[in-house]
């Protein structure tokens, strides 16, 4: 049975507006803010390099993000939609997001802030422009001709569907040898193409990049990716974009030998639990749901594609979105990737740009949503870091929308997504006695908490009211005494 939601009430009774209206993040000493290992990824979608660099210093490092995933840096077709980034025309590091020098400087700045850089690498295809054109940095190209890089023999012509496009995802050959929305499909089985792709990736590695999100991985055999990986000059973190499709021949598990893989079911199922089903069902969320093994999975509430497709929670869901991210960051399945968007009203709308399509500097909360700065989300990165490696214990649920669990000895989260407050209950945390900052409602900085303090007694319990569509989270990295 599907539950009725009262959205208006959720907005009024839910997370107080002040929690969602982002504040400037104070910068505590990096060392103090980053206990344990830092694995959380943030996708700064379509941010320019100068703005990414500033964000690494001001926010990502201090808040404990481990990696920033940046949008494709290579030269691309020149127009205004966001998706021009996914149509390479050369491998020059020159794009609407910045120059090679700006890119290099961003990598250095992020490293100095303790943040590693993952590049979204478009390796399956080149442009989808039937008649070619002139790229962002001035390169002339044809659909199957990229001077000095590729010519007609380097592409697949699958001979299907009259236009060489992919139509049938139940056909492995078609998915990997035909064109994804007319994008010229590289012959990734050819040694020349593999070498050229590796040369591009090695150039990025020479600039200090730490890893790659391999765009469109499903459209390349896992063996082709393995062959490209074998040509890399040093080891790099890899996360492959393989969108799970029920019953399809190409499955995400085929790719785990190469590195991590995105688990697309996670964000869809999480949205379904929050919107229509029960948070109580999340007690075994992860591998028991048929997902990839936790060690190989990268998970997200939404990414730049799913936020435009629907069926997931996005920044538009406000408090519910914050709660879903809090759950993701507290729950030890996979590596969490936080989405950070520009706001848009149409699917194709590009990022805030100037008259020549150059992406302008990020201004959070004006044109850019900056979800990763929302206090709930940013503070829960610290929870993730402080609880790394600790298992789930003390699970509690009321059978419906109220759940709670410990990260053994390190942290505790309770989420109440019921339509009314839950009061008069105590929670068993098993945490050391003391006073903890509720990081859902307050920020812990320089030993003090800007919000409510939760007192855990000597037996490991605390008592508190959890408001409707709200949560409480405490962890050992935000303990006052
Ligand atoms: C991806 N992963 O596998 C990206 O995450 C996704 O955002 C990309 O699609 C896709 N694969 C190709 O890299 C986006 C966007 C499409 C867009 C393509 C290419 O979602 O809408 O296609 O990038 O820019 C656009 C037009 C499409 C047209 C195509 C080629 O929407 O109608 O096809 O360009 O001109 C005729
Ligand atoms: Ca392909």
Short mmCIF file of C-alpha atoms and ligand atoms in Angstrom, two decimals:
data_model
loop_
_atom_site.label_atom_id
_atom_site.label_comp_id
_atom_site.label_asym_id
_atom_site.label_seq_id
_atom_site.Cartn_x
_atom_site.Cartn_y
_atom_site.Cartn_z
CA UNK A 1 0.00 0.00 0.00
CA UNK A 2 1.29 3.41 -0.91
CA UNK A 3 1.42 6.04 1.69
CA UNK A 4 -0.02 9.48 1.16
CA UNK A 5 2.40 12.28 1.61
CA UNK A 6 1.50 15.74 2.65
CA UNK A 7 4.09 17.82 0.88
CA UNK A 8 2.90 21.13 2.26
CA UNK A 9 3.16 19.82 5.78
CA UNK A 10 6.57 18.40 5.01
CA UNK A 11 7.74 21.85 4.09
CA UNK A 12 6.25 23.53 7.11
CA UNK A 13 6.96 20.89 9.72
CA UNK A 14 10.05 19.41 8.20
CA UNK A 15 13.60 20.53 8.51
CA UNK A 16 13.48 24.11 9.53
CA UNK A 17 14.04 26.48 6.67
CA UNK A 18 17.22 27.68 8.31
CA UNK A 19 18.71 24.22 7.81
CA UNK A 20 18.13 24.34 4.11
CA UNK A 21 19.04 27.92 3.53
CA UNK A 22 22.70 27.40 3.16
CA UNK A 23 25.10 29.41 5.19
CA UNK A 24 28.67 30.20 4.42
CA UNK A 25 30.78 27.40 5.71
CA UNK A 26 33.25 28.45 8.34
CA UNK A 27 36.64 26.88 7.72
CA UNK A 28 37.96 24.97 10.73
CA UNK A 29 41.52 23.63 10.55
CA UNK A 30 41.57 20.94 7.87
CA UNK A 31 43.23 18.41 10.14
CA UNK A 32 40.53 18.69 12.79
CA UNK A 33 37.73 18.33 10.29
CA UNK A 34 38.96 15.19 8.59
CA UNK A 35 39.25 12.27 10.97
CA UNK A 36 39.64 8.86 9.41
CA UNK A 37 39.80 8.30 5.70
CA UNK A 38 38.00 10.54 3.28
CA UNK A 39 36.10 8.76 0.55
CA UNK A 40 33.05 10.91 -0.08
CA UNK A 41 32.84 12.22 -3.64
CA UNK A 42 31.12 15.45 -4.64
CA UNK A 43 30.11 16.00 -8.27
CA UNK A 44 30.50 19.71 -8.98
CA UNK A 45 28.53 19.46 -12.19
CA UNK A 46 29.63 21.95 -14.85
CA UNK A 47 31.55 24.17 -12.42
CA UNK A 48 34.40 26.08 -13.98
CA UNK A 49 37.93 25.27 -12.81
CA UNK A 50 38.46 28.50 -10.94
CA UNK A 51 35.32 27.93 -8.92
CA UNK A 52 36.18 24.29 -8.20
CA UNK A 53 39.58 25.41 -6.90
CA UNK A 54 38.01 27.99 -4.60
CA UNK A 55 35.50 25.43 -3.35
CA UNK A 56 38.22 22.91 -2.52
CA UNK A 57 39.88 25.45 -0.25
CA UNK A 58 36.82 27.05 1.31
CA UNK A 59 34.49 24.09 1.73
CA UNK A 60 35.40 20.68 0.35
CA UNK A 61 38.62 20.27 2.32
CA UNK A 62 37.27 21.73 5.59
CA UNK A 63 34.07 19.70 5.40
CA UNK A 64 35.93 16.44 4.74
CA UNK A 65 35.03 15.66 1.14
CA UNK A 66 37.65 13.26 -0.22
CA UNK A 67 37.16 13.70 -3.96
CA UNK A 68 35.71 16.23 -6.33
CA UNK A 69 34.34 14.89 -9.62
CA UNK A 70 34.59 17.51 -12.32
CA UNK A 71 32.81 17.67 -15.68
CA UNK A 72 34.62 16.66 -18.89
CA UNK A 73 37.63 18.95 -19.48
CA UNK A 74 38.38 18.22 -23.15
CA UNK A 75 37.45 20.46 -26.09
CA UNK A 76 33.80 19.97 -27.04
CA UNK A 77 31.24 21.12 -29.58
CA UNK A 78 30.31 24.75 -29.08
CA UNK A 79 26.80 25.63 -28.01
CA UNK A 80 24.94 26.33 -24.79
CA UNK A 81 23.37 23.10 -23.44
CA UNK A 82 25.17 21.35 -20.58
CA UNK A 83 25.58 18.23 -22.67
CA UNK A 84 28.07 19.76 -25.10
CA UNK A 85 30.64 18.47 -22.59
CA UNK A 86 29.75 14.93 -23.69
CA UNK A 87 30.65 15.62 -27.34
CA UNK A 88 34.45 15.73 -27.56
CA UNK A 89 36.09 17.16 -30.64
CA UNK A 90 39.73 16.98 -29.49
CA UNK A 91 41.64 16.09 -26.35
CA UNK A 92 42.95 19.57 -25.73
CA UNK A 93 42.21 20.58 -22.12
CA UNK A 94 40.34 23.66 -23.24
CA UNK A 95 36.64 23.90 -22.54
CA UNK A 96 33.91 26.31 -21.56
CA UNK A 97 34.94 25.52 -17.98
CA UNK A 98 38.47 26.77 -18.40
CA UNK A 99 41.92 26.53 -19.87
CA UNK A 100 44.60 23.94 -19.34
CA UNK A 101 46.43 26.33 -17.01
CA UNK A 102 43.30 26.88 -14.95
CA UNK A 103 42.72 23.13 -14.83
CA UNK A 104 46.28 22.51 -13.65
CA UNK A 105 45.98 25.18 -11.01
CA UNK A 106 42.68 23.69 -9.80
CA UNK A 107 44.25 20.25 -9.35
CA UNK A 108 47.10 21.74 -7.34
CA UNK A 109 44.78 23.83 -5.19
CA UNK A 110 42.47 20.90 -4.47
CA UNK A 111 45.43 18.71 -3.55
CA UNK A 112 46.67 21.37 -1.17
CA UNK A 113 43.23 21.31 0.43
CA UNK A 114 43.40 17.51 0.80
CA UNK A 115 40.86 16.85 -1.96
CA UNK A 116 41.53 14.45 -4.84
CA UNK A 117 40.25 15.05 -8.35
CA UNK A 118 38.18 12.66 -10.47
CA UNK A 119 37.70 13.61 -14.13
CA UNK A 120 34.60 12.66 -16.08
CA UNK A 121 36.29 11.02 -19.08
CA UNK A 122 34.31 10.68 -22.30
CA UNK A 123 35.96 7.74 -24.05
CA UNK A 124 33.20 5.84 -25.83
CA UNK A 125 32.51 8.40 -28.49
CA UNK A 126 33.19 11.75 -30.12
CA UNK A 127 30.58 14.27 -31.33
CA UNK A 128 27.07 13.65 -32.58
CA UNK A 129 27.06 16.49 -35.08
CA UNK A 130 25.98 15.17 -38.47
CA UNK A 131 27.68 18.02 -40.34
CA UNK A 132 30.66 18.67 -38.11
CA UNK A 133 31.65 22.18 -37.10
CA UNK A 134 34.20 24.13 -35.11
CA UNK A 135 34.85 23.17 -31.51
CA UNK A 136 35.11 25.36 -28.43
CA UNK A 137 38.87 25.86 -28.88
CA UNK A 138 38.72 26.34 -32.63
CA UNK A 139 39.27 22.79 -33.89
CA UNK A 140 37.45 21.99 -37.15
CA UNK A 141 35.91 18.55 -37.13
CA UNK A 142 33.55 16.25 -39.00
CA UNK A 143 31.24 13.67 -37.48
CA UNK A 144 33.83 10.92 -38.18
CA UNK A 145 36.89 13.07 -38.62
CA UNK A 146 38.92 14.76 -35.88
CA UNK A 147 42.11 16.04 -37.49
CA UNK A 148 45.25 14.53 -36.03
CA UNK A 149 43.24 12.36 -33.67
CA UNK A 150 40.73 10.10 -35.42
CA UNK A 151 39.48 9.51 -38.93
CA UNK A 152 36.74 7.36 -40.42
CA UNK A 153 38.43 3.98 -39.82
CA UNK A 154 38.47 4.61 -36.04
CA UNK A 155 34.68 4.42 -35.68
CA UNK A 156 32.02 1.75 -35.57
CA UNK A 157 29.31 1.66 -38.19
CA UNK A 158 27.06 -1.01 -36.78
CA UNK A 159 24.71 -1.29 -39.71
CA UNK A 160 21.56 -1.39 -37.61
CA UNK A 161 18.34 0.55 -37.48
CA UNK A 162 19.00 2.53 -40.64
CA UNK A 163 21.01 5.22 -38.81
CA UNK A 164 23.58 3.16 -36.85
CA UNK A 165 21.92 4.24 -33.60
CA UNK A 166 21.31 2.06 -30.56
CA UNK A 167 17.65 1.07 -30.32
CA UNK A 168 17.58 -2.28 -28.57
CA UNK A 169 19.25 -2.49 -25.16
CA UNK A 170 18.57 -6.22 -25.12
CA UNK A 171 21.20 -6.68 -27.81
CA UNK A 172 24.80 -6.57 -26.57
CA UNK A 173 26.29 -5.98 -30.02
CA UNK A 174 24.03 -3.03 -30.60
CA UNK A 175 24.65 -1.44 -27.19
CA UNK A 176 28.42 -1.57 -27.70
CA UNK A 177 28.85 -1.05 -31.44
CA UNK A 178 26.04 1.26 -32.44
CA UNK A 179 25.80 4.98 -31.71
CA UNK A 180 24.36 6.39 -28.51
CA UNK A 181 22.17 9.30 -29.69
CA UNK A 182 24.20 9.68 -32.89
CA UNK A 183 27.52 10.07 -31.06
CA UNK A 184 30.34 8.76 -33.31
CA UNK A 185 31.21 5.46 -31.61
CA UNK A 186 34.92 4.79 -31.19
CA UNK A 187 36.34 1.44 -32.22
CA UNK A 188 37.58 0.70 -28.73
CA UNK A 189 38.80 -2.74 -29.81
CA UNK A 190 41.46 -1.09 -31.99
CA UNK A 191 44.91 -0.65 -30.52
CA UNK A 192 45.24 2.78 -32.09
CA UNK A 193 42.04 4.02 -30.43
CA UNK A 194 43.00 2.48 -27.09
CA UNK A 195 46.40 4.12 -27.26
CA UNK A 196 44.90 7.49 -28.18
CA UNK A 197 42.43 7.31 -25.31
CA UNK A 198 45.20 6.29 -22.91
CA UNK A 199 47.30 9.21 -24.15
CA UNK A 200 44.47 11.56 -23.21
CA UNK A 201 44.04 9.96 -19.79
CA UNK A 202 47.80 9.95 -19.24
CA UNK A 203 47.91 13.65 -20.05
CA UNK A 204 45.37 14.19 -17.27
CA UNK A 205 47.41 11.99 -14.94
CA UNK A 206 50.45 14.13 -15.73
CA UNK A 207 48.45 17.11 -14.51
CA UNK A 208 47.95 15.27 -11.23
CA UNK A 209 44.44 13.90 -11.67
CA UNK A 210 43.62 11.06 -9.27
CA UNK A 211 40.89 9.15 -11.04
CA UNK A 212 38.31 8.92 -13.77
CA UNK A 213 34.58 8.47 -14.11
CA UNK A 214 34.38 6.52 -17.34
CA UNK A 215 31.37 7.90 -19.16
CA UNK A 216 29.20 5.47 -21.09
CA UNK A 217 31.07 2.39 -19.86
CA UNK A 218 28.16 0.12 -20.72
CA UNK A 219 28.76 1.01 -24.34
CA UNK A 220 32.27 -0.44 -24.28
CA UNK A 221 33.14 -4.07 -23.56
CA UNK A 222 34.76 -4.43 -20.12
CA UNK A 223 37.77 -5.94 -21.88
CA UNK A 224 38.26 -2.75 -23.91
CA UNK A 225 38.29 -0.70 -20.71
CA UNK A 226 40.76 -3.18 -19.20
CA UNK A 227 43.04 -2.74 -22.23
CA UNK A 228 42.92 1.06 -21.93
CA UNK A 229 43.56 0.83 -18.19
CA UNK A 230 46.62 -1.33 -18.89
CA UNK A 231 48.09 1.55 -20.89
CA UNK A 232 47.85 4.07 -18.04
CA UNK A 233 51.12 5.47 -16.78
CA UNK A 234 50.18 4.99 -13.14
CA UNK A 235 47.33 3.65 -11.07
CA UNK A 236 44.20 5.76 -10.95
CA UNK A 237 40.85 5.41 -9.25
CA UNK A 238 38.22 4.25 -11.75
CA UNK A 239 34.45 4.42 -11.50
CA UNK A 240 32.54 3.11 -14.47
CA UNK A 241 29.15 4.39 -15.47
CA UNK A 242 27.11 1.28 -16.19
CA UNK A 243 23.40 1.95 -15.84
CA UNK A 244 21.65 -1.15 -14.53
CA UNK A 245 18.80 -2.34 -16.72
CA UNK A 246 16.74 -5.34 -15.62
CA UNK A 247 17.29 -8.31 -17.89
CA UNK A 248 19.76 -6.51 -20.15
CA UNK A 249 22.69 -8.51 -21.48
CA UNK A 250 25.32 -5.96 -20.38
CA UNK A 251 25.39 -6.04 -16.59
CA UNK A 252 27.28 -3.82 -14.10
CA UNK A 253 28.98 -6.85 -12.52
CA UNK A 254 30.99 -7.42 -15.72
CA UNK A 255 32.96 -4.27 -14.98
CA UNK A 256 33.99 -4.77 -11.35
CA UNK A 257 37.33 -6.29 -12.39
CA UNK A 258 38.35 -2.89 -13.77
CA UNK A 259 37.39 -0.81 -10.73
CA UNK A 260 34.31 0.67 -9.10
CA UNK A 261 30.91 0.85 -10.79
CA UNK A 262 27.95 3.16 -10.24
CA UNK A 263 25.00 1.42 -8.57
CA UNK A 264 22.06 3.14 -10.25
CA UNK A 265 19.40 1.15 -8.39
CA UNK A 266 20.36 2.80 -5.09
CA UNK A 267 19.03 6.31 -5.77
CA UNK A 268 15.86 5.01 -7.38
CA UNK A 269 15.07 2.62 -4.55
CA UNK A 270 15.92 5.21 -1.92
CA UNK A 271 13.49 7.66 -3.54
CA UNK A 272 10.81 4.99 -3.64
CA UNK A 273 11.24 4.25 0.07
CA UNK A 274 10.99 7.95 0.94
CA UNK A 275 8.14 8.73 -1.44
CA UNK A 276 5.89 5.70 -1.51
CA UNK A 277 7.09 2.93 0.74
CA UNK A 278 8.74 2.62 4.14
CA UNK A 279 12.06 3.66 5.57
CA UNK A 280 11.76 0.54 7.74
CA UNK A 281 12.60 -1.50 4.63
CA UNK A 282 16.05 0.08 4.53
CA UNK A 283 17.31 -2.13 7.37
CA UNK A 284 19.21 -4.32 4.88
CA UNK A 285 19.66 -1.76 2.09
CA UNK A 286 22.54 -2.73 -0.17
CA UNK A 287 23.82 -6.11 -1.28
CA UNK A 288 20.67 -7.87 -0.01
CA UNK A 289 18.74 -5.83 -2.56
CA UNK A 290 20.71 -7.47 -5.36
CA UNK A 291 23.15 -4.59 -5.68
CA UNK A 292 26.84 -4.68 -6.55
CA UNK A 293 29.21 -5.60 -3.76
CA UNK A 294 29.59 -2.69 -1.38
CA UNK A 295 33.34 -2.39 -1.96
CA UNK A 296 32.80 -1.80 -5.69
CA UNK A 297 29.71 0.40 -5.65
CA UNK A 298 29.52 4.17 -5.96
CA UNK A 299 26.08 5.42 -4.91
CA UNK A 300 24.19 8.68 -5.17
CA UNK A 301 20.73 10.06 -4.56
CA UNK A 302 20.85 11.58 -8.04
CA UNK A 303 23.36 12.54 -10.72
CA UNK A 304 23.18 14.94 -13.65
CA UNK A 305 21.29 12.41 -15.77
CA UNK A 306 18.86 10.95 -13.23
CA UNK A 307 17.93 14.36 -11.83
CA UNK A 308 16.63 15.17 -15.34
CA UNK A 309 14.92 11.83 -15.87
CA UNK A 310 12.83 11.64 -12.71
CA UNK A 311 12.22 8.77 -10.32
CA UNK A 312 14.82 10.07 -7.89
CA UNK A 313 14.96 12.72 -5.19
CA UNK A 314 16.61 15.98 -6.19
CA UNK A 315 17.27 19.42 -4.75
CA UNK A 316 13.66 20.25 -5.59
CA UNK A 317 12.55 17.89 -2.80
CA UNK A 318 14.27 20.14 -0.24
CA UNK A 319 13.96 18.59 3.25
CA UNK A 320 13.29 15.08 1.97
CA UNK A 321 16.37 15.36 -0.22
CA UNK A 322 18.47 16.43 2.75
CA UNK A 323 17.19 13.44 4.76
CA UNK A 324 17.91 11.01 1.93
CA UNK A 325 21.46 12.35 1.70
CA UNK A 326 21.84 12.11 5.47
CA UNK A 327 20.81 8.46 5.27
CA UNK A 328 23.18 7.79 2.36
CA UNK A 329 26.10 9.36 4.18
CA UNK A 330 25.35 7.47 7.39
CA UNK A 331 24.70 4.08 5.83
CA UNK A 332 27.81 2.03 5.08
CA UNK A 333 26.94 0.68 1.64
CA UNK A 334 29.16 1.77 -1.24
CA UNK A 335 31.05 5.01 -1.71
CA UNK A 336 28.69 7.99 -1.56
CA UNK A 337 28.75 10.65 -4.26
CA UNK A 338 26.97 13.91 -3.39
CA UNK A 339 25.37 15.77 -6.30
CA UNK A 340 25.85 19.52 -6.69
CA UNK A 341 23.72 21.09 -9.40
CA UNK A 342 22.97 24.26 -11.21
CA UNK A 343 19.25 25.00 -11.10
CA UNK A 344 17.30 24.64 -14.33
CA UNK A 345 13.83 24.77 -15.74
CA UNK A 346 14.43 22.87 -18.98
CA UNK A 347 16.31 19.62 -19.52
CA UNK A 348 18.87 21.02 -21.94
CA UNK A 349 19.49 24.33 -20.16
CA UNK A 350 23.20 24.90 -19.73
CA UNK A 351 25.05 26.15 -16.66
CA UNK A 352 25.14 29.91 -15.99
CA UNK A 353 27.35 31.20 -18.79
CA UNK A 354 28.36 34.37 -20.57
CA UNK A 355 27.44 35.32 -24.13
CA UNK A 356 30.15 33.09 -25.57
CA UNK A 357 29.01 29.99 -23.62
CA UNK A 358 31.85 30.28 -21.12
CA UNK A 359 30.72 29.02 -17.72
CA UNK A 360 30.70 31.87 -15.25
CA UNK A 361 32.00 31.64 -11.70
CA UNK A 362 29.75 29.76 -9.31
CA UNK A 363 27.52 31.84 -7.11
CA UNK A 364 25.94 29.43 -4.63
CA UNK A 365 22.17 29.76 -4.17
CA UNK A 366 21.82 31.90 -7.24
CA UNK A 367 21.74 29.84 -10.41
CA UNK A 368 23.69 27.14 -8.58
CA UNK A 369 22.06 24.96 -5.94
CA UNK A 370 25.22 23.88 -4.10
CA UNK A 371 23.54 20.95 -2.37
CA UNK A 372 26.93 19.88 -1.04
CA UNK A 373 26.95 23.02 1.13
CA UNK A 374 23.51 22.45 2.63
CA UNK A 375 24.40 22.18 6.31
CA UNK A 376 22.77 18.75 6.75
CA UNK A 377 24.68 17.29 3.81
CA UNK A 378 27.99 18.99 4.50
CA UNK A 379 27.89 18.02 8.19
CA UNK A 380 27.01 14.41 7.42
CA UNK A 381 30.24 14.11 5.42
CA UNK A 382 31.98 14.50 8.78
CA UNK A 383 29.72 11.75 10.17
CA UNK A 384 30.76 9.46 7.30
CA UNK A 385 34.43 10.11 7.92
CA UNK A 386 34.16 9.64 11.68
CA UNK A 387 32.25 6.35 11.33
CA UNK A 388 34.27 4.81 8.49
CA UNK A 389 34.69 1.08 9.02
CA UNK A 390 32.13 0.75 11.84
CA UNK A 391 29.25 -1.65 11.25
CA UNK A 392 25.53 -1.02 11.70
CA UNK A 393 24.20 -1.97 15.13
CA UNK A 394 21.14 -1.15 17.24
CA UNK A 395 18.79 -0.91 14.26
CA UNK A 396 15.35 0.32 15.30
CA UNK A 397 12.24 0.96 13.23
CA UNK A 398 8.59 1.47 14.02
CA UNK A 399 7.54 -0.55 11.00
CA UNK A 400 6.97 2.60 8.96
CA UNK A 401 8.85 5.85 8.59
CA UNK A 402 10.87 6.08 11.77
CA UNK A 403 14.27 4.43 11.77
CA UNK A 404 17.43 4.62 13.83
CA UNK A 405 20.79 2.89 13.89
CA UNK A 406 24.29 3.09 15.29
CA UNK A 407 27.58 2.95 13.51
CA UNK A 408 29.14 0.81 16.21
CA UNK A 409 30.81 2.97 18.81
CA UNK A 410 31.14 5.91 16.42
CA UNK A 411 27.83 7.48 15.53
CA UNK A 412 24.05 7.37 15.58
CA UNK A 413 21.32 8.52 13.20
CA UNK A 414 17.58 8.56 13.66
CA UNK A 415 15.26 9.68 10.85
CA UNK A 416 11.58 10.41 11.46
CA UNK A 417 9.80 10.71 8.13
CA UNK A 418 6.38 10.37 9.73
CA UNK A 419 3.97 13.30 9.40
CA UNK A 420 4.15 14.00 13.14
CA UNK A 421 6.83 14.45 15.77
CA UNK A 422 7.97 11.51 17.86
CA UNK A 423 8.57 12.44 21.47
CA UNK A 424 8.95 10.65 24.76
CA UNK A 425 11.35 8.03 23.41
CA UNK A 426 14.88 7.18 24.34
CA UNK A 427 17.43 5.84 21.89
CA UNK A 428 20.10 3.29 22.63
CA UNK A 429 23.30 4.32 20.89
CA UNK A 430 26.02 2.33 22.60
CA UNK A 431 28.18 5.44 22.26
CA UNK A 432 30.55 6.67 24.96
CA UNK A 433 28.80 8.91 27.45
CA UNK A 434 29.08 12.59 26.71
CA UNK A 435 27.69 15.65 25.00
CA UNK A 436 27.40 15.46 21.22
CA UNK A 437 26.51 18.07 18.61
CA UNK A 438 23.36 17.19 16.66
CA UNK A 439 24.94 17.72 13.26
CA UNK A 440 21.56 17.72 11.48
CA UNK A 441 20.68 20.98 13.25
CA UNK A 442 24.04 22.39 14.14
CA UNK A 443 27.59 22.63 12.91
CA UNK A 444 30.46 21.51 15.08
CA UNK A 445 33.41 23.81 14.80
CA UNK A 446 36.32 24.68 17.07
CA UNK A 447 34.87 22.53 19.83
CA UNK A 448 31.45 24.13 19.90
CA UNK A 449 28.09 23.33 18.40
CA UNK A 450 25.84 25.89 16.70
CA UNK A 451 22.74 23.74 17.34
CA UNK A 452 21.21 21.40 19.90
CA UNK A 453 23.43 19.23 22.08
CA UNK A 454 22.49 15.60 22.71
CA UNK A 455 23.57 14.02 25.97
CA UNK A 456 24.35 10.30 25.92
CA UNK A 457 24.23 8.80 29.41
CA UNK A 458 26.63 6.33 30.94
CA UNK A 459 24.49 3.43 29.67
CA UNK A 460 24.60 4.73 26.09
CA UNK A 461 21.08 6.24 25.86
CA UNK A 462 19.72 9.65 24.99
CA UNK A 463 16.21 11.06 25.04
CA UNK A 464 14.98 13.56 22.45
CA UNK A 465 12.04 14.60 20.34
CA UNK A 466 12.45 14.05 16.62
CA UNK A 467 10.24 16.37 14.62
CA UNK A 468 8.21 15.25 11.62
CA UNK A 469 10.35 14.83 8.48
CA UNK A 470 13.44 15.47 10.50
CA UNK A 471 16.42 13.65 11.96
CA UNK A 472 19.08 13.70 14.66
CA UNK A 473 22.66 12.63 14.06
CA UNK A 474 25.59 12.45 16.45
CA UNK A 475 29.11 11.12 16.07
CA UNK A 476 32.40 10.93 17.91
CA UNK A 477 33.97 13.54 15.62
CA UNK A 478 31.53 16.16 16.92
CA UNK A 479 31.63 15.52 20.67
CA UNK A 480 31.80 18.47 23.04
CA UNK A 481 32.80 16.62 26.19
C1 LIG B 1 26.42 9.58 -20.50
N1 LIG B 1 26.75 8.55 -19.86
O1 LIG B 1 26.81 7.37 -20.42
C2 LIG B 1 26.27 10.89 -19.85
O2 LIG B 1 26.19 10.75 -18.43
C3 LIG B 1 25.08 11.56 -20.44
O3 LIG B 1 24.84 12.78 -19.80
C4 LIG B 1 25.35 11.74 -21.92
O4 LIG B 1 24.20 12.25 -22.60
C5 LIG B 1 25.65 10.43 -22.61
N2 LIG B 1 26.19 9.43 -21.79
C6 LIG B 1 26.65 10.67 -23.73
O5 LIG B 1 27.91 10.97 -23.18
C7 LIG B 1 24.16 13.67 -22.75
C8 LIG B 1 22.71 14.13 -22.89
C9 LIG B 1 22.19 13.92 -24.29
C10 LIG B 1 23.14 14.53 -25.31
C11 LIG B 1 24.49 13.83 -25.12
C12 LIG B 1 25.54 14.33 -26.09
O6 LIG B 1 21.88 13.44 -21.96
O7 LIG B 1 20.92 14.58 -24.40
O8 LIG B 1 22.64 14.33 -26.61
O9 LIG B 1 24.99 14.09 -23.80
O10 LIG B 1 25.75 15.71 -25.93
C13 LIG B 1 22.45 15.51 -27.39
C14 LIG B 1 20.99 15.60 -27.85
C15 LIG B 1 20.65 14.41 -28.76
C16 LIG B 1 21.60 14.38 -29.95
C17 LIG B 1 23.05 14.34 -29.42
C18 LIG B 1 24.06 14.38 -30.54
O11 LIG B 1 20.15 15.61 -26.71
O12 LIG B 1 19.31 14.54 -29.23
O13 LIG B 1 21.38 13.17 -30.70
O14 LIG B 1 23.28 15.47 -28.56
O15 LIG B 1 23.97 15.57 -31.26
C19 LIG B 1 20.91 13.35 -32.04
CA1 LIG B 2 30.79 1.82 -28.08
#
